[in-house]
CSV table of C-alpha atoms in Angstrom, one decimal:
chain,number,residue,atom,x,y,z
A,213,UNK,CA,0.0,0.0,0.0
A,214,UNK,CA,1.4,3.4,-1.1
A,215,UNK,CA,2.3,5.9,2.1
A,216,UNK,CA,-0.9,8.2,0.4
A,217,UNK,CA,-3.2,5.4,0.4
A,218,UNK,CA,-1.9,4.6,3.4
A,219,UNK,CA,-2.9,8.0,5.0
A,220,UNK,CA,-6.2,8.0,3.5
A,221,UNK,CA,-6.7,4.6,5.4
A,222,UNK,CA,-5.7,6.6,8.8
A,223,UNK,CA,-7.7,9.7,7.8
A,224,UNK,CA,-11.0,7.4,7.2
A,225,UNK,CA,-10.4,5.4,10.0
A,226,UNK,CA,-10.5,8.8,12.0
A,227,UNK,CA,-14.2,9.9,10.5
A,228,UNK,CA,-15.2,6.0,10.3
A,229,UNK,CA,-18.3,7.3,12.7
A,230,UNK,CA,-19.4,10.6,10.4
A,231,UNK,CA,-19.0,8.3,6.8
A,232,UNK,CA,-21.8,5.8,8.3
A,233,UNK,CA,-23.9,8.2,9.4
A,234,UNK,CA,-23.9,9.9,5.9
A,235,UNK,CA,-24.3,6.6,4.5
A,236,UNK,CA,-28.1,7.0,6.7
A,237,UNK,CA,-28.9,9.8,4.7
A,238,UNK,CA,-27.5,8.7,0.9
A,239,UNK,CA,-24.5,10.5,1.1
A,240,UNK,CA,-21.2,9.6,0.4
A,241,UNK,CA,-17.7,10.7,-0.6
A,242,UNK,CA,-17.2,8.4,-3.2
A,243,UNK,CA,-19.7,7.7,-6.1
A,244,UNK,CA,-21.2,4.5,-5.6
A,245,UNK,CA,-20.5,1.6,-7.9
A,246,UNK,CA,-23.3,0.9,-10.1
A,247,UNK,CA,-26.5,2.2,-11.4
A,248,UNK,CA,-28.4,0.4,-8.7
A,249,UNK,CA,-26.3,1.3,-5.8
A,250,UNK,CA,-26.6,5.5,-7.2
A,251,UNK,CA,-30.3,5.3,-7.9
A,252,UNK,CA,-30.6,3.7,-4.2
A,253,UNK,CA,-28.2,6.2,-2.9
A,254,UNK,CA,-30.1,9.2,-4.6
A,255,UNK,CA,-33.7,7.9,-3.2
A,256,UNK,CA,-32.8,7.4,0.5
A,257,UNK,CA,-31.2,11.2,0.0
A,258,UNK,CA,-34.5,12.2,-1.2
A,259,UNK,CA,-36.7,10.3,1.6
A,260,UNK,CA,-34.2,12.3,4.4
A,261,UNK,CA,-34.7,15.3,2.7
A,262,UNK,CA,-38.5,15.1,2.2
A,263,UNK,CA,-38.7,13.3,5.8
A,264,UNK,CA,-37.1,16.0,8.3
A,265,UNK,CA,-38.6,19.2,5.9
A,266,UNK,CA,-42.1,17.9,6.5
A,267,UNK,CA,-41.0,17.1,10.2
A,268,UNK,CA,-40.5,20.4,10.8
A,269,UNK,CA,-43.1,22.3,8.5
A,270,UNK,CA,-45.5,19.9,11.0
A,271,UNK,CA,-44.1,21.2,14.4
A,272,UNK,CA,-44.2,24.8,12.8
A,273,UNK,CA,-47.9,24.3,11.9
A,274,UNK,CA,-48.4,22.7,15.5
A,275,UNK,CA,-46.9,26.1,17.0
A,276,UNK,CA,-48.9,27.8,15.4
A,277,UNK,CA,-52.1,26.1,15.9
A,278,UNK,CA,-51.2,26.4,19.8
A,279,UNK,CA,-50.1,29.9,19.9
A,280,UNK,CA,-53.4,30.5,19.2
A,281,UNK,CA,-55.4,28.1,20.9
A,282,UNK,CA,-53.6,27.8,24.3
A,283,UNK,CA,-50.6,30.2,24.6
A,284,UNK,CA,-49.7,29.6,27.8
A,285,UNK,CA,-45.7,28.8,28.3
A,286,UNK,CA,-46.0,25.6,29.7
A,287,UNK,CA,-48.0,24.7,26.2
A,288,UNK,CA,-45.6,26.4,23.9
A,289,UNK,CA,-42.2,25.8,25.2
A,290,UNK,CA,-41.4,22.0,25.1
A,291,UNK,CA,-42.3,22.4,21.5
A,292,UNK,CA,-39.4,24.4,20.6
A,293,UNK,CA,-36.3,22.5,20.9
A,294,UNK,CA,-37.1,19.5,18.5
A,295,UNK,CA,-38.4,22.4,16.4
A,296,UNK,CA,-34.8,24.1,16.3
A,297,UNK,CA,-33.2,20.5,16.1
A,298,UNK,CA,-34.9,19.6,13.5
A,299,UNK,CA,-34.5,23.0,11.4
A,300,UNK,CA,-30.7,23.0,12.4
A,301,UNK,CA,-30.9,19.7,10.7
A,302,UNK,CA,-32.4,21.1,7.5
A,303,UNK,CA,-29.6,23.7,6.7
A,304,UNK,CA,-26.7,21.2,7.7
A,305,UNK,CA,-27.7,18.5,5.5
A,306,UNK,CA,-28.3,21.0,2.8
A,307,UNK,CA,-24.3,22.9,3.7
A,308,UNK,CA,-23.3,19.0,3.6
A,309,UNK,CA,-24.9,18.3,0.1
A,310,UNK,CA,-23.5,21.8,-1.8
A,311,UNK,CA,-19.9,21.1,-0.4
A,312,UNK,CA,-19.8,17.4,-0.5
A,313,UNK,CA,-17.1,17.9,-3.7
A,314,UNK,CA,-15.1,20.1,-1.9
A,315,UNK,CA,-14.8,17.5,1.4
A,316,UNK,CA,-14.5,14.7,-0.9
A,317,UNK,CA,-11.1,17.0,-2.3
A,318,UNK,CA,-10.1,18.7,1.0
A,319,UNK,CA,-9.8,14.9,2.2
A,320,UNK,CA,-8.1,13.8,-0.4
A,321,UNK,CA,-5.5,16.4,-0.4
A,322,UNK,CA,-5.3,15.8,3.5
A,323,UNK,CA,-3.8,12.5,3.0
A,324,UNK,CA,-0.4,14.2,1.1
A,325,UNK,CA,0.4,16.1,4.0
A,326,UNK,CA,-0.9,13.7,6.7
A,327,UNK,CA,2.0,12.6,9.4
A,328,UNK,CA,3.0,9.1,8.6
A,329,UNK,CA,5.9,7.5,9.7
A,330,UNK,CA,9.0,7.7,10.2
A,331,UNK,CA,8.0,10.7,12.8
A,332,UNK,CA,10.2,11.8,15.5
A,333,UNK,CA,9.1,11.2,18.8
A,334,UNK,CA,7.4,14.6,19.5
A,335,UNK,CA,5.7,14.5,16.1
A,336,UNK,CA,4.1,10.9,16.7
A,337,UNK,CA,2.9,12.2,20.3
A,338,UNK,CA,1.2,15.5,18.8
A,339,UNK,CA,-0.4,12.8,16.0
A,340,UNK,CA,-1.5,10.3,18.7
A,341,UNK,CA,-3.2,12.5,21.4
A,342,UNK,CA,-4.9,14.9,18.8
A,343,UNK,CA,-6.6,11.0,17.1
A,344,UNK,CA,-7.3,9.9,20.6
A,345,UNK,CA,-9.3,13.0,21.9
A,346,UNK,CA,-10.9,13.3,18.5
A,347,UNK,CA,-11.9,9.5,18.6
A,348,UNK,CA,-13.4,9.7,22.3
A,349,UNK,CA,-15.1,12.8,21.3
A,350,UNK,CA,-16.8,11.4,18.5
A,351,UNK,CA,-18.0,8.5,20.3
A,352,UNK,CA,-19.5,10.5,23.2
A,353,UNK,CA,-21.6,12.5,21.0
A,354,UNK,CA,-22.5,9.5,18.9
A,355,UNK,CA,-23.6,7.4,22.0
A,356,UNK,CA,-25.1,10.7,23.3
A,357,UNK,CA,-27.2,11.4,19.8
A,358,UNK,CA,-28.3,7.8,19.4
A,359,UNK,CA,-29.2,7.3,22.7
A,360,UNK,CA,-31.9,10.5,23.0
A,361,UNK,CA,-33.3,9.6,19.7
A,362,UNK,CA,-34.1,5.9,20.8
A,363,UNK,CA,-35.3,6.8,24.3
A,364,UNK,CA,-37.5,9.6,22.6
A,365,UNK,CA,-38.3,6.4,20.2
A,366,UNK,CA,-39.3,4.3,23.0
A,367,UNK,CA,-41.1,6.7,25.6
A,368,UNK,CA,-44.3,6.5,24.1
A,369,UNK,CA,-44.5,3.0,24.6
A,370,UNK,CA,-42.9,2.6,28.0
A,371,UNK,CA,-45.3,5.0,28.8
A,372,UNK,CA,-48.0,2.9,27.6
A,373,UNK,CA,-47.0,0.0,29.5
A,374,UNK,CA,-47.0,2.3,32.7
A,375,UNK,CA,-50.5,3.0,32.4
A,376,UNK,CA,-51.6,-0.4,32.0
A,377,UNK,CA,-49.4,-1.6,35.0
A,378,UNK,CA,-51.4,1.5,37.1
A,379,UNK,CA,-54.5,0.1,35.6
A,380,UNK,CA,-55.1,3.3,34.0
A,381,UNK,CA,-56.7,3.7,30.6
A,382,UNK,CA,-53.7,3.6,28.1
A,383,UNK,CA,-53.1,4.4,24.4
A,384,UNK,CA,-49.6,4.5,22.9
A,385,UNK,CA,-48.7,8.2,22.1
A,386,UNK,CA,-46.7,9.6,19.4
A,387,UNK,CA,-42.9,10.6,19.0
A,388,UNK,CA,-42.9,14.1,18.6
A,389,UNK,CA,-46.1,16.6,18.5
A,390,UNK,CA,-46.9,17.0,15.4
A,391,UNK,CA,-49.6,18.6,12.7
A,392,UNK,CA,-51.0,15.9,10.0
A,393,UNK,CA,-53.4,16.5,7.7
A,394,UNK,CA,-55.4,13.8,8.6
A,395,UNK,CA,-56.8,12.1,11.5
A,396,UNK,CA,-53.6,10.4,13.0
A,397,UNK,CA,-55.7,8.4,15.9
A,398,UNK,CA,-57.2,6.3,13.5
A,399,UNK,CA,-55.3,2.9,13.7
A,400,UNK,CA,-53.4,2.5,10.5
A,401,UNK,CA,-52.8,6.2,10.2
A,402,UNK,CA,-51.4,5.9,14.2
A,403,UNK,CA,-48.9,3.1,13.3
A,404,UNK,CA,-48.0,4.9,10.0
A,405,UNK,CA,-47.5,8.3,11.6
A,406,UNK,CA,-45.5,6.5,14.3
A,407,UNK,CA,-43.1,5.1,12.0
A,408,UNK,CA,-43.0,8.1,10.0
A,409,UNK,CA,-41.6,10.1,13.0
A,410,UNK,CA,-39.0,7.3,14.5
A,411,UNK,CA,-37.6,7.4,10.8
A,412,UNK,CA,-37.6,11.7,11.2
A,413,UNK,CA,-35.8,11.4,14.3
A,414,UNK,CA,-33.7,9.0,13.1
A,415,UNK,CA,-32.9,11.0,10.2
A,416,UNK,CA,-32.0,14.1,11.9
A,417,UNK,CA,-30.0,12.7,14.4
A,418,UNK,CA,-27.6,10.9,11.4
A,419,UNK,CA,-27.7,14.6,9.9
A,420,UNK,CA,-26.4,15.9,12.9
A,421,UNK,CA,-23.6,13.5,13.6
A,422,UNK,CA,-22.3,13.3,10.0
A,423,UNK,CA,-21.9,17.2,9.7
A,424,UNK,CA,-21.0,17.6,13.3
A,425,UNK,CA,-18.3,15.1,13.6
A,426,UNK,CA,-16.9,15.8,9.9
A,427,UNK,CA,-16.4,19.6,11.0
A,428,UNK,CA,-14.8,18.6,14.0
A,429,UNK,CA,-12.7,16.2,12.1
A,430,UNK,CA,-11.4,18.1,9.6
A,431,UNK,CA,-11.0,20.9,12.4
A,432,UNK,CA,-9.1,19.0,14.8
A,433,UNK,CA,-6.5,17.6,11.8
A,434,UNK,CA,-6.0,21.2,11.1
A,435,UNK,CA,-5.1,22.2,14.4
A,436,UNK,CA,-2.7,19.3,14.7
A,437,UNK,CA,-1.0,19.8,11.5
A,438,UNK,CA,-0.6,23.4,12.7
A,439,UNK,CA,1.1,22.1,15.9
A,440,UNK,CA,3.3,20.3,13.9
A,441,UNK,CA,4.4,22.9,11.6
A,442,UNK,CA,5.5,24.9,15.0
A,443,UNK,CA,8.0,21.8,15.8
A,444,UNK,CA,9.2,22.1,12.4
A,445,UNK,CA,9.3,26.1,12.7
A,446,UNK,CA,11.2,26.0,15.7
A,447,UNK,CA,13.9,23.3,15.2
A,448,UNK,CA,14.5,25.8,12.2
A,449,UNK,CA,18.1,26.0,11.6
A,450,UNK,CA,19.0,23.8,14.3
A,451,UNK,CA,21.3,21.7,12.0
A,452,UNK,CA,24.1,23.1,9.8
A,453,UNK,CA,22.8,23.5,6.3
A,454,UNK,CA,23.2,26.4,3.3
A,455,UNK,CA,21.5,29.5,3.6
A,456,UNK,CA,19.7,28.0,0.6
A,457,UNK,CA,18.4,25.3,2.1
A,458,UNK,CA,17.4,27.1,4.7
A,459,UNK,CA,14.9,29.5,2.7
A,460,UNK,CA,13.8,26.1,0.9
A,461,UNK,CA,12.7,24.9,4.1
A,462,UNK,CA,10.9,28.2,5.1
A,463,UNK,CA,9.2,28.1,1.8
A,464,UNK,CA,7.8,24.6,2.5
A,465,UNK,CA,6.5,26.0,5.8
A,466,UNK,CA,5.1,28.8,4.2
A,467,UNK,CA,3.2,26.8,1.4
A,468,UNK,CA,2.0,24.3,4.3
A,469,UNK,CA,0.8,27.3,6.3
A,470,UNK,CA,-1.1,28.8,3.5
A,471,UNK,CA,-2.5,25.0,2.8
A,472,UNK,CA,-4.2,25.1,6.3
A,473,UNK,CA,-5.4,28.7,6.0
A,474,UNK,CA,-7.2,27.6,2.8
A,475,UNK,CA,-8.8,24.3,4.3
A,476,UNK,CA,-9.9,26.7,7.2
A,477,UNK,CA,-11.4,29.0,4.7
A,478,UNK,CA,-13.0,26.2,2.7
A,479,UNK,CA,-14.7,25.2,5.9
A,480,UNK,CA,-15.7,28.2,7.0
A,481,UNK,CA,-17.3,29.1,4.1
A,482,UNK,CA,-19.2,26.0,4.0
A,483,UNK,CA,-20.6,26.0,7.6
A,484,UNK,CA,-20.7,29.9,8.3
A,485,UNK,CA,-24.7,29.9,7.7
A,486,UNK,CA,-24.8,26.7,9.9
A,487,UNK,CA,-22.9,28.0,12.7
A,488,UNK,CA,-25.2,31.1,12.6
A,489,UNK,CA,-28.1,29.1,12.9
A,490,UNK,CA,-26.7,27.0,15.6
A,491,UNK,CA,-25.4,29.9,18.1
A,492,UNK,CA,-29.2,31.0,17.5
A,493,UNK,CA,-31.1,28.3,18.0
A,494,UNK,CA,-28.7,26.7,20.6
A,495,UNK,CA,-29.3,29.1,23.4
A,496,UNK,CA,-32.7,28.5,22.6
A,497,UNK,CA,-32.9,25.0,22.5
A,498,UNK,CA,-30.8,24.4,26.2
A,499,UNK,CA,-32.9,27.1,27.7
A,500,UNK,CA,-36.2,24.9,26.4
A,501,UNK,CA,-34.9,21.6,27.0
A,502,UNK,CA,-34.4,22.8,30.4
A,503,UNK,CA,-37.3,24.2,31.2
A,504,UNK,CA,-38.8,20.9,30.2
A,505,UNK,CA,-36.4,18.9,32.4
A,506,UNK,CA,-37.1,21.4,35.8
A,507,UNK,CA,-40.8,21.7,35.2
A,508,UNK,CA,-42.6,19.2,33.1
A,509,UNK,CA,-42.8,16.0,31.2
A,510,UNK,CA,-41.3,13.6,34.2
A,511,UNK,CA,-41.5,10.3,31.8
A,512,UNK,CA,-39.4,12.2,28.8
A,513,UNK,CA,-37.3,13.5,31.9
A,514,UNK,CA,-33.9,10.4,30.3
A,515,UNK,CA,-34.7,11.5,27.0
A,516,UNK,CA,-34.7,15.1,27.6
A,517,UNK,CA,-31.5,15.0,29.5
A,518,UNK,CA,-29.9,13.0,26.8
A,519,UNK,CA,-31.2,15.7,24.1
A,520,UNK,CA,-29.6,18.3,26.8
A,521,UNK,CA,-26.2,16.6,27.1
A,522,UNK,CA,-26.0,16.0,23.3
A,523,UNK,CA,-26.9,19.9,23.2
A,524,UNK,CA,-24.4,21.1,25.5
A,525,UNK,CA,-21.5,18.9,23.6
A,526,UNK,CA,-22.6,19.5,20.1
A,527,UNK,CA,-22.2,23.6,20.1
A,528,UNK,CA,-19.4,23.3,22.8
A,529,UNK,CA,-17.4,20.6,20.5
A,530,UNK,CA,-17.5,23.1,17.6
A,531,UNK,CA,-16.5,26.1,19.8
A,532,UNK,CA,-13.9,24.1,21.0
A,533,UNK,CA,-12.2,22.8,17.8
A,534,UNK,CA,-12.9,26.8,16.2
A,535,UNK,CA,-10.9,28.1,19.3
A,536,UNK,CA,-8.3,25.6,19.0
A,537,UNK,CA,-7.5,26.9,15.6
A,538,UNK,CA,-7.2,30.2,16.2
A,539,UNK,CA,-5.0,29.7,19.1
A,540,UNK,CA,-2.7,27.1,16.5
A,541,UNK,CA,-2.8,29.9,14.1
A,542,UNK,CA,-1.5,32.3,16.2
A,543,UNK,CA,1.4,30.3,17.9
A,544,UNK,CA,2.8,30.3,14.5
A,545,UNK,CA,4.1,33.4,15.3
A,546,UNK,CA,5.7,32.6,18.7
A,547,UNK,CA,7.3,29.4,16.9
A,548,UNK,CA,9.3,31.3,14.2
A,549,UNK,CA,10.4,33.7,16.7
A,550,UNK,CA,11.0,30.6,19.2
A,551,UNK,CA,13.6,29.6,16.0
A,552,UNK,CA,16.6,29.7,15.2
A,553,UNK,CA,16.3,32.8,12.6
A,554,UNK,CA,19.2,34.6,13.8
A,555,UNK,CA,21.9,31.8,11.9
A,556,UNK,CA,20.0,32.6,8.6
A,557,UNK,CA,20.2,35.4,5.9
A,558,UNK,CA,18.1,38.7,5.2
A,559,UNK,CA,16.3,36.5,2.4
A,560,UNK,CA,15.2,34.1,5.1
A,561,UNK,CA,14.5,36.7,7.9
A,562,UNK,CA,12.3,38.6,5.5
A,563,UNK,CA,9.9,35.5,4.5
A,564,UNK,CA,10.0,34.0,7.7
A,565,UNK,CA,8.8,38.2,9.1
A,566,UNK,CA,6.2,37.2,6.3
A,567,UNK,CA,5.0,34.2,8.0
A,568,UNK,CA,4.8,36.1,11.4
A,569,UNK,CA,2.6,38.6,9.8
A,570,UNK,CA,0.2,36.0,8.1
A,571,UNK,CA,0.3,33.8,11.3
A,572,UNK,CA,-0.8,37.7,13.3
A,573,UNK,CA,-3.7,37.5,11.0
A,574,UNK,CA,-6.8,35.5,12.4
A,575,UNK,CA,-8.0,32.8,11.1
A,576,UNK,CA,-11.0,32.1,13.2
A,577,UNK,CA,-14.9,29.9,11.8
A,578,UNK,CA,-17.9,32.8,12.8
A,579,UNK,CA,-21.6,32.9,12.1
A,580,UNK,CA,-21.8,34.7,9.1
A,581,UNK,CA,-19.1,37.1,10.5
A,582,UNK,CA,-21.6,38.3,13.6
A,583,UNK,CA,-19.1,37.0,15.8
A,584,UNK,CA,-16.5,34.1,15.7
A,585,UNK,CA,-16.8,30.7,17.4
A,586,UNK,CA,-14.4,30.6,20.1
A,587,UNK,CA,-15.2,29.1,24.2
A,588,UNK,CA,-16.1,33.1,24.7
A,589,UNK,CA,-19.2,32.6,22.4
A,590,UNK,CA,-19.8,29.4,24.4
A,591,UNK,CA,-19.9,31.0,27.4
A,592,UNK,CA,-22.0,33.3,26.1
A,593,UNK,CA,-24.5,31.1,24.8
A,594,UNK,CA,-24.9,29.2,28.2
A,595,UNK,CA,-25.3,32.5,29.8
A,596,UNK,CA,-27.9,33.9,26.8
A,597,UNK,CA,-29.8,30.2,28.0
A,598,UNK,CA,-30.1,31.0,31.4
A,599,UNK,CA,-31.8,34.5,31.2
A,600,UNK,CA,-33.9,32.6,28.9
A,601,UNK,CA,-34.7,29.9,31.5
A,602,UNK,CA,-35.3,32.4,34.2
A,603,UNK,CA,-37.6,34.6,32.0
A,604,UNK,CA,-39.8,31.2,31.6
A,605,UNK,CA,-39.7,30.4,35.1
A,606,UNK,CA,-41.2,33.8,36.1
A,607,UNK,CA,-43.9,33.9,33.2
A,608,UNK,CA,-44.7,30.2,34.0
A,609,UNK,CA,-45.0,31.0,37.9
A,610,UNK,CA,-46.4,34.7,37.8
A,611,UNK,CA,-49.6,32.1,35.6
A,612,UNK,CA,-50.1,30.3,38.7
């Protein structure tokens, strides 16, 4: 196996997780062998798509229908969240779909640069831990995802059960609250309407995870690649070696750099709607959720928690990866000068003052430039949630 194959291997094994999910919604990376395998690719892609954009034209009608029949908060609110979740899932599959050639090139390019061995010692220690935390990262918010959709799945039923054990008169609910043009107690329309939304769930939650854990990916191998271009920066002229070689090295560097800064850009520009939609409706989504958890609901009190914690990681993860970067970025700077510049020429000195001044330069993901993802604007969303929350508390209290 060639070393770029090789690396492609690594850098697959490392989104393993995001590639199945996308495989859920008939997406994929690589064009499918066959006209079968397409066709079935392109229909499942269409049943998502149609699925989660009725899902939520349904709990927008249902909103509305209670605004104006009962609009008091304890009505209204615990429709909300799955509302935002579901319309956060609309414009990432959608930011998934348009870019899907420029992942599909991004990755591909990735694997020439990727860190394979031989690595020094340093090197394979920066590769390692970055993989590890990415890995354990991506599993958490899988298990986290998967698990609040099947409890949500499963409540209706368990709660069914409940009420016959209480000898109470019992009739299996539905998944989410939802508007249907049709009368969805009837039996068949109650067992098709209850499949119908498992599948929604389902599907969101595998839109989620794919475009969640693929912008985290691709995130965290930028950071790392960026911590290992300040190892190479600053054994810079540690060795004996012409003055030529020297500014072929910090050429190298430079191309690399600006190869990073163009991924970033790439994936900024692809996600810059999401993330605006996501710092929006995140704050509003914990601050329902919560609400929920505290208030009402005590049988979707597991499900709601789950939907909570997946909440909490899924906005924190990308603020966390966004701020990583910019901080990578900007220790470019402190590794050249951390060098050993002074044994070079002015040649050298005046490229390497050029990296320092594009490294001084920000390269930060924002939400459609109103403000940049970084653990600030986390704080700030879990503080935005909490006036929220306490703003529904006093409504819902001062109505008792």
């Amino acid at each position: 196996m060639s070393t770029k194959a090789e690396a492609r291997r690594e850098i697959g094994a490392t989104l393993s997780l995001c590639i199945s999910c996308m495989k859920c919604i008939g997406l994929s990376f690589e064009r499918p062998d066959g006209t079968a395998r397409l066709l079935r690719q392109k229909l499942m892609f269409v049943a998502s798509v149609c699925t989660i954009v009725y899902h939520v034209f349904s709990e927008i009608v249902y909103i509305g229908l209670t605004l104006s029949n009962s609009p008091r908060v304890e009505d209204v609110v615990p429709l909300f969240h799955t509302f935002g979740y579901g319309a956060l899932s609309i414009a990432k599959v959608f930011a998934l779909w348009s870019k899907k050639n420029v992942f599909a090139e991004h990755l591909d390019e990735l694997s020439g640069i990727w860190p394979m061995e031989p690595l020094d010692e340093n090197a394979r220690n920066i590769k390692e831990k970055s993989v590890a935390a990415l890995r354990l990262v991506h599993q958490s918010y899988f298990l986290m995802n998967v698990g609040g959709v099947l409890f949500y799945n499963v409540t209706p039923i368990c709660v069914y059960l409940y009420q016959l054990w209480q000898g109470q008169d019992a009739a299996v609910g539905f998944v989410w609250v939802s508007w249907y043009p049709f009368d969805k107690y009837k039996p068949i329309n109650h067992v098709f309407v209850y499949i119908f939304e498992m599948f929604a769930g389902q599907t969101c939650v595998w839109i989620m995870i794919c475009t969640d854990l693929l912008f985290s990916g691709l995130a965290s191998h930028i950071a790392m690649l960026l911590r290992l271009l300040h190892k190479r920066l600053e054994k810079l002229a540690e060795t004996e070696k012409s003055q030529e070689e020297y500014y072929q090295e910090i050429v190298a560097n430079i191309k690399l750099h600006q190869r990073l800064i163009r991924y970033c850009n790439d994936l900024e520009e692809a996600f810059t709607i999401v993330n605006l939609i996501n710092v929006v409706f995140s704050s509003l989504n914990i601050c329902c959720v919560v609400f929920v958890i505290v208030l009402l609901e005590p049988f979707m009190a597991v499900s709601n928690k789950l939907f909570l914690g997946s909440a909490l990681i899924q906005i924190g993860m990308l603020c966390w990866y966004a701020d990583d970067i910019f901080h990578c970025n900007a220790d470019v700077a402190l590794a050249v000068y951390n060098s050993g510049w002074y044994r070079t020429d002015p040649r050298c000195r005046r490229a390497l003052i050029f990296l320092i001044r594009r490294a001084q330069k920000p390269v930060a993901f924002t939400a459609m430039k109103f403000t940049n993802l970084s653990l600030v604007t986390y704080s700030s969303i879990l503080t935005r949630s909490y006036s929220y929350f306490a703003l529904l508390y006093t409504m819902y209290n001062d109505s008792y």
